[in-house]
Short mmCIF file of C-alpha atoms in Angstrom, two decimals:
data_model
loop_
_atom_site.label_atom_id
_atom_site.label_comp_id
_atom_site.label_asym_id
_atom_site.label_seq_id
_atom_site.Cartn_x
_atom_site.Cartn_y
_atom_site.Cartn_z
CA UNK A 27 -12.22 10.27 18.97
CA UNK A 28 -11.37 11.47 15.47
CA UNK A 29 -14.15 13.04 13.41
CA UNK A 30 -14.09 11.38 9.99
CA UNK A 31 -14.83 12.64 6.48
CA UNK A 32 -16.67 9.86 4.67
CA UNK A 33 -16.60 9.08 0.97
CA UNK A 34 -19.56 10.43 -1.05
CA UNK A 35 -21.21 11.66 2.16
CA UNK A 36 -22.22 15.28 2.63
CA UNK A 37 -20.51 17.25 5.36
CA UNK A 38 -20.20 20.97 6.06
CA UNK A 39 -17.03 22.76 7.07
CA UNK A 40 -16.85 26.38 8.25
CA UNK A 41 -13.51 28.10 7.56
CA UNK A 42 -12.32 30.67 10.11
CA UNK A 43 -9.63 33.30 9.65
CA UNK A 44 -8.79 34.77 13.08
CA UNK A 45 -5.86 37.15 13.42
CA UNK A 46 -5.33 36.74 17.16
CA UNK A 47 -6.37 34.63 20.16
CA UNK A 48 -9.44 36.71 20.96
CA UNK A 49 -10.76 36.42 17.42
CA UNK A 50 -9.95 32.70 17.39
CA UNK A 51 -12.14 32.01 20.42
CA UNK A 52 -14.97 34.18 19.11
CA UNK A 53 -14.90 32.64 15.63
CA UNK A 54 -14.75 29.07 16.96
CA UNK A 55 -17.79 29.82 19.13
CA UNK A 56 -19.68 31.40 16.21
CA UNK A 57 -18.79 28.56 13.85
CA UNK A 58 -19.64 25.85 16.40
CA UNK A 59 -23.02 27.48 17.04
CA UNK A 60 -23.91 26.82 13.39
CA UNK A 61 -23.41 23.09 14.08
CA UNK A 62 -21.23 22.18 11.10
CA UNK A 63 -19.38 18.89 10.86
CA UNK A 64 -15.98 20.61 10.78
CA UNK A 65 -14.24 23.91 11.32
CA UNK A 66 -11.18 24.76 9.26
CA UNK A 67 -8.67 26.99 11.02
CA UNK A 68 -6.77 28.89 8.34
CA UNK A 69 -3.68 29.33 10.46
CA UNK A 70 -1.92 31.44 7.82
CA UNK A 71 -4.15 34.41 8.75
CA UNK A 72 -2.98 34.31 12.37
CA UNK A 73 -0.45 36.61 14.01
CA UNK A 74 3.01 35.27 15.02
CA UNK A 75 2.80 33.35 18.28
CA UNK A 76 5.04 30.96 20.22
CA UNK A 77 4.41 27.28 19.48
CA UNK A 78 3.58 26.36 23.09
CA UNK A 79 1.05 29.21 23.22
CA UNK A 80 -0.60 27.94 20.05
CA UNK A 81 -0.82 24.43 21.48
CA UNK A 82 -2.59 25.86 24.53
CA UNK A 83 -5.05 27.60 22.19
CA UNK A 84 -5.68 24.34 20.34
CA UNK A 85 -6.50 22.69 23.66
CA UNK A 86 -8.92 25.48 24.57
CA UNK A 87 -10.77 25.47 21.26
CA UNK A 88 -11.16 21.68 21.46
CA UNK A 89 -13.34 22.26 24.52
CA UNK A 90 -15.34 24.98 22.75
CA UNK A 91 -16.01 23.07 19.55
CA UNK A 92 -17.14 19.90 21.32
CA UNK A 93 -18.09 17.29 18.73
CA UNK A 94 -17.27 19.51 15.76
CA UNK A 95 -14.12 18.33 13.98
CA UNK A 96 -11.15 20.57 13.18
CA UNK A 97 -9.10 20.84 10.00
CA UNK A 98 -5.80 22.65 10.56
CA UNK A 99 -4.59 24.45 7.46
CA UNK A 100 -1.39 26.49 7.42
CA UNK A 101 -1.73 27.33 3.73
CA UNK A 102 1.37 27.86 1.60
CA UNK A 103 1.72 31.37 0.13
CA UNK A 104 2.16 29.62 -3.23
CA UNK A 105 -1.46 28.42 -3.08
CA UNK A 106 -3.29 31.34 -1.53
CA UNK A 107 -1.78 31.45 1.96
CA UNK A 108 -1.75 34.89 3.58
CA UNK A 109 1.40 34.61 5.68
CA UNK A 110 4.67 34.98 3.79
CA UNK A 111 6.63 32.45 5.86
CA UNK A 112 9.17 29.78 5.07
CA UNK A 113 8.16 26.15 4.63
CA UNK A 114 10.21 25.16 7.69
CA UNK A 115 8.20 27.55 9.86
CA UNK A 116 4.89 26.14 8.68
CA UNK A 117 6.14 22.60 9.21
CA UNK A 118 7.10 23.38 12.83
CA UNK A 119 3.59 24.57 13.64
CA UNK A 120 1.89 21.74 11.78
CA UNK A 121 3.97 19.22 13.71
CA UNK A 122 3.09 21.08 16.92
CA UNK A 123 -0.61 20.74 16.16
CA UNK A 124 -0.22 17.01 15.49
CA UNK A 125 1.83 16.50 18.65
CA UNK A 126 -0.85 17.95 20.91
CA UNK A 127 -3.73 16.13 19.14
CA UNK A 128 -5.11 19.52 18.13
CA UNK A 129 -6.93 18.56 14.92
CA UNK A 130 -8.75 15.78 13.14
CA UNK A 131 -7.12 16.53 9.78
CA UNK A 132 -4.06 18.40 8.55
CA UNK A 133 -4.32 20.00 5.09
CA UNK A 134 -1.00 20.01 3.20
CA UNK A 135 -0.36 21.06 -0.39
CA UNK A 136 0.52 18.23 -2.76
CA UNK A 137 3.29 20.36 -4.23
CA UNK A 138 5.06 20.75 -0.88
CA UNK A 139 8.62 19.41 -0.83
CA UNK A 140 9.15 15.70 -0.30
CA UNK A 141 10.87 16.43 3.02
CA UNK A 142 7.93 18.54 4.20
CA UNK A 143 5.40 15.84 3.41
CA UNK A 144 7.61 13.13 4.89
CA UNK A 145 7.87 15.11 8.12
CA UNK A 146 4.10 15.45 8.37
CA UNK A 147 3.45 11.78 7.59
CA UNK A 148 6.02 10.66 10.16
CA UNK A 149 4.34 12.80 12.83
CA UNK A 150 0.92 11.34 11.97
CA UNK A 151 1.98 7.75 12.66
CA UNK A 152 -0.09 6.35 15.54
CA UNK A 153 -2.06 9.61 15.80
CA UNK A 154 -5.81 9.95 15.35
CA UNK A 155 -5.37 12.60 12.70
CA UNK A 156 -5.76 12.30 8.94
CA UNK A 157 -3.87 13.84 6.03
CA UNK A 158 -5.60 15.96 3.40
CA UNK A 159 -3.41 16.55 0.36
CA UNK A 160 -4.64 19.48 -1.67
CA UNK A 161 -4.05 21.36 -4.87
CA UNK A 162 -5.58 24.64 -6.00
CA UNK A 163 -5.99 26.05 -9.50
CA UNK A 164 -7.33 29.58 -9.11
CA UNK A 165 -7.42 30.41 -12.83
CA UNK A 166 -8.61 27.28 -14.61
CA UNK A 167 -10.02 23.78 -14.62
CA UNK A 168 -7.36 21.24 -15.53
CA UNK A 169 -7.96 18.34 -17.92
CA UNK A 170 -9.38 14.95 -17.01
CA UNK A 171 -5.95 13.41 -17.51
CA UNK A 172 -4.41 15.99 -15.17
CA UNK A 173 -7.09 15.37 -12.53
CA UNK A 174 -6.38 11.64 -12.52
CA UNK A 175 -2.63 12.27 -12.36
CA UNK A 176 -3.10 14.65 -9.41
CA UNK A 177 -5.23 12.14 -7.50
CA UNK A 178 -2.80 9.31 -8.25
CA UNK A 179 0.07 11.43 -6.90
CA UNK A 180 -1.96 12.19 -3.76
CA UNK A 181 -2.68 8.49 -3.21
CA UNK A 182 0.97 7.63 -3.72
CA UNK A 183 1.92 10.29 -1.17
CA UNK A 184 -0.34 8.71 1.46
CA UNK A 185 -3.35 11.03 1.46
CA UNK A 186 -6.39 10.06 3.51
CA UNK A 187 -8.43 12.72 1.68
CA UNK A 188 -7.92 14.06 -1.85
CA UNK A 189 -8.71 17.76 -2.25
CA UNK A 190 -8.80 19.58 -5.58
CA UNK A 191 -10.08 23.11 -6.12
CA UNK A 192 -10.41 24.61 -9.60
CA UNK A 193 -11.87 27.72 -11.22
CA UNK A 194 -14.32 27.02 -14.07
CA UNK A 195 -15.10 29.73 -16.59
CA UNK A 196 -18.07 28.12 -18.38
CA UNK A 197 -20.81 25.57 -17.83
CA UNK A 198 -18.85 23.24 -20.10
CA UNK A 199 -15.91 23.48 -17.71
CA UNK A 200 -18.23 22.53 -14.83
CA UNK A 201 -19.73 19.53 -16.65
CA UNK A 202 -16.36 18.19 -17.73
CA UNK A 203 -14.77 18.69 -14.31
CA UNK A 204 -17.65 17.00 -12.46
CA UNK A 205 -17.61 14.05 -14.87
CA UNK A 206 -13.84 13.67 -14.42
CA UNK A 207 -14.09 13.85 -10.62
CA UNK A 208 -16.87 11.25 -10.53
CA UNK A 209 -14.92 8.92 -12.81
CA UNK A 210 -11.78 9.35 -10.71
CA UNK A 211 -13.77 8.58 -7.58
CA UNK A 212 -14.68 5.14 -8.91
CA UNK A 213 -10.97 4.21 -8.93
CA UNK A 214 -10.10 5.49 -5.45
CA UNK A 215 -11.56 4.33 -2.14
CA UNK A 216 -10.63 7.49 -0.23
CA UNK A 217 -12.95 10.51 0.07
CA UNK A 218 -12.58 13.43 -2.33
CA UNK A 219 -13.10 17.11 -1.63
CA UNK A 220 -13.78 18.65 -5.02
CA UNK A 221 -14.49 22.36 -5.28
CA UNK A 222 -15.30 24.39 -8.37
CA UNK A 223 -14.83 27.98 -7.29
CA UNK A 224 -16.79 31.07 -8.28
CA UNK A 225 -20.49 31.40 -8.98
CA UNK A 226 -20.30 29.12 -12.02
CA UNK A 227 -19.18 26.21 -9.86
CA UNK A 228 -21.72 26.76 -7.09
CA UNK A 229 -23.43 23.40 -7.59
CA UNK A 230 -20.38 21.62 -6.17
CA UNK A 231 -20.73 23.61 -2.95
CA UNK A 232 -24.41 22.75 -2.60
CA UNK A 233 -24.31 19.14 -3.80
CA UNK A 234 -20.76 17.85 -3.27
CA UNK A 235 -22.06 14.35 -2.58
CA UNK A 236 -23.76 14.34 -6.01
CA UNK A 237 -20.80 15.79 -7.91
CA UNK A 238 -18.01 13.46 -6.86
CA UNK A 239 -17.05 14.90 -3.49
CA UNK A 240 -17.96 14.95 0.18
CA UNK A 241 -17.07 18.01 2.22
CA UNK A 242 -18.37 21.49 1.35
CA UNK A 243 -16.97 24.72 2.77
CA UNK A 244 -19.57 27.30 3.84
CA UNK A 245 -19.21 30.54 5.73
CA UNK A 246 -20.36 31.84 9.07
CA UNK A 247 -17.67 34.50 9.53
CA UNK A 248 -15.49 35.23 6.48
CA UNK A 249 -15.13 33.70 3.02
CA UNK A 250 -11.78 32.11 2.21
CA UNK A 251 -12.40 31.31 -1.47
CA UNK A 252 -14.37 32.70 -4.42
CA UNK A 253 -18.01 31.62 -4.49
CA UNK A 254 -18.36 30.30 -0.94
CA UNK A 255 -21.96 30.27 0.29
CA UNK A 256 -23.14 30.62 3.86
CA UNK A 257 -24.09 27.61 5.97
CA UNK A 258 -27.72 28.73 5.97
CA UNK A 259 -27.76 29.11 2.17
CA UNK A 260 -26.36 25.63 1.58
CA UNK A 261 -28.81 24.05 4.01
CA UNK A 262 -31.77 26.00 2.61
CA UNK A 263 -30.97 25.02 -0.98
CA UNK A 264 -30.51 21.37 -0.10
CA UNK A 265 -33.76 21.38 1.85
CA UNK A 266 -35.61 22.98 -1.06
CA UNK A 267 -34.44 20.07 -3.22
CA UNK A 268 -35.68 17.53 -0.68
CA UNK A 269 -32.15 16.46 0.23
CA UNK A 270 -31.18 15.75 3.82
CA UNK A 271 -28.79 18.30 5.28
#
């Protein structure tokens, strides 16, 4: 049964960045032991491997992670992906993951080509797997008008989850971004993953459910974005505030 990200409901996701099969198994075990809601496999860190071999690995890690959900992310090099591969190559492996029921969600960049997104959406029909459409701004926070336009485009493209990551420089950036995300959330029924990167935006990683989002990414193994906290830090801070973790 598919593990679901719920609107305005806190959930923790541990990103993993294995380079080979041995590291994949070890990192899935370590992440699962922390009992998060989800693991995100950043597939772009992984070594080249045949598609059928990867599908076998997805089957094996499903047994290891048990009730922990999986987000499969083969990140584009245009938005922080490590592997310098063509879009067609990434699409082949994403479709392979969907075909073998390997993940609960697939993360795809909003700015992917129309053909790329159409291929993913076609593969998801009648599958228990959701679509996260994402966009990343590593140098700035975009305007409120831009945020609403981004979310509207994601909705139009069939996203089950809207994901937007931005880099604030000041507290004013943080306040304005949070206000815009919360306002946007009142117009859309689907869950939002909103991340303000770096130390300045740390509140969105601790209290995503209070700042317009749902899922928060926290580390057990390696960080995959500026400002990520550990699972234990996020839980400790929430507990200190009297908030259920």
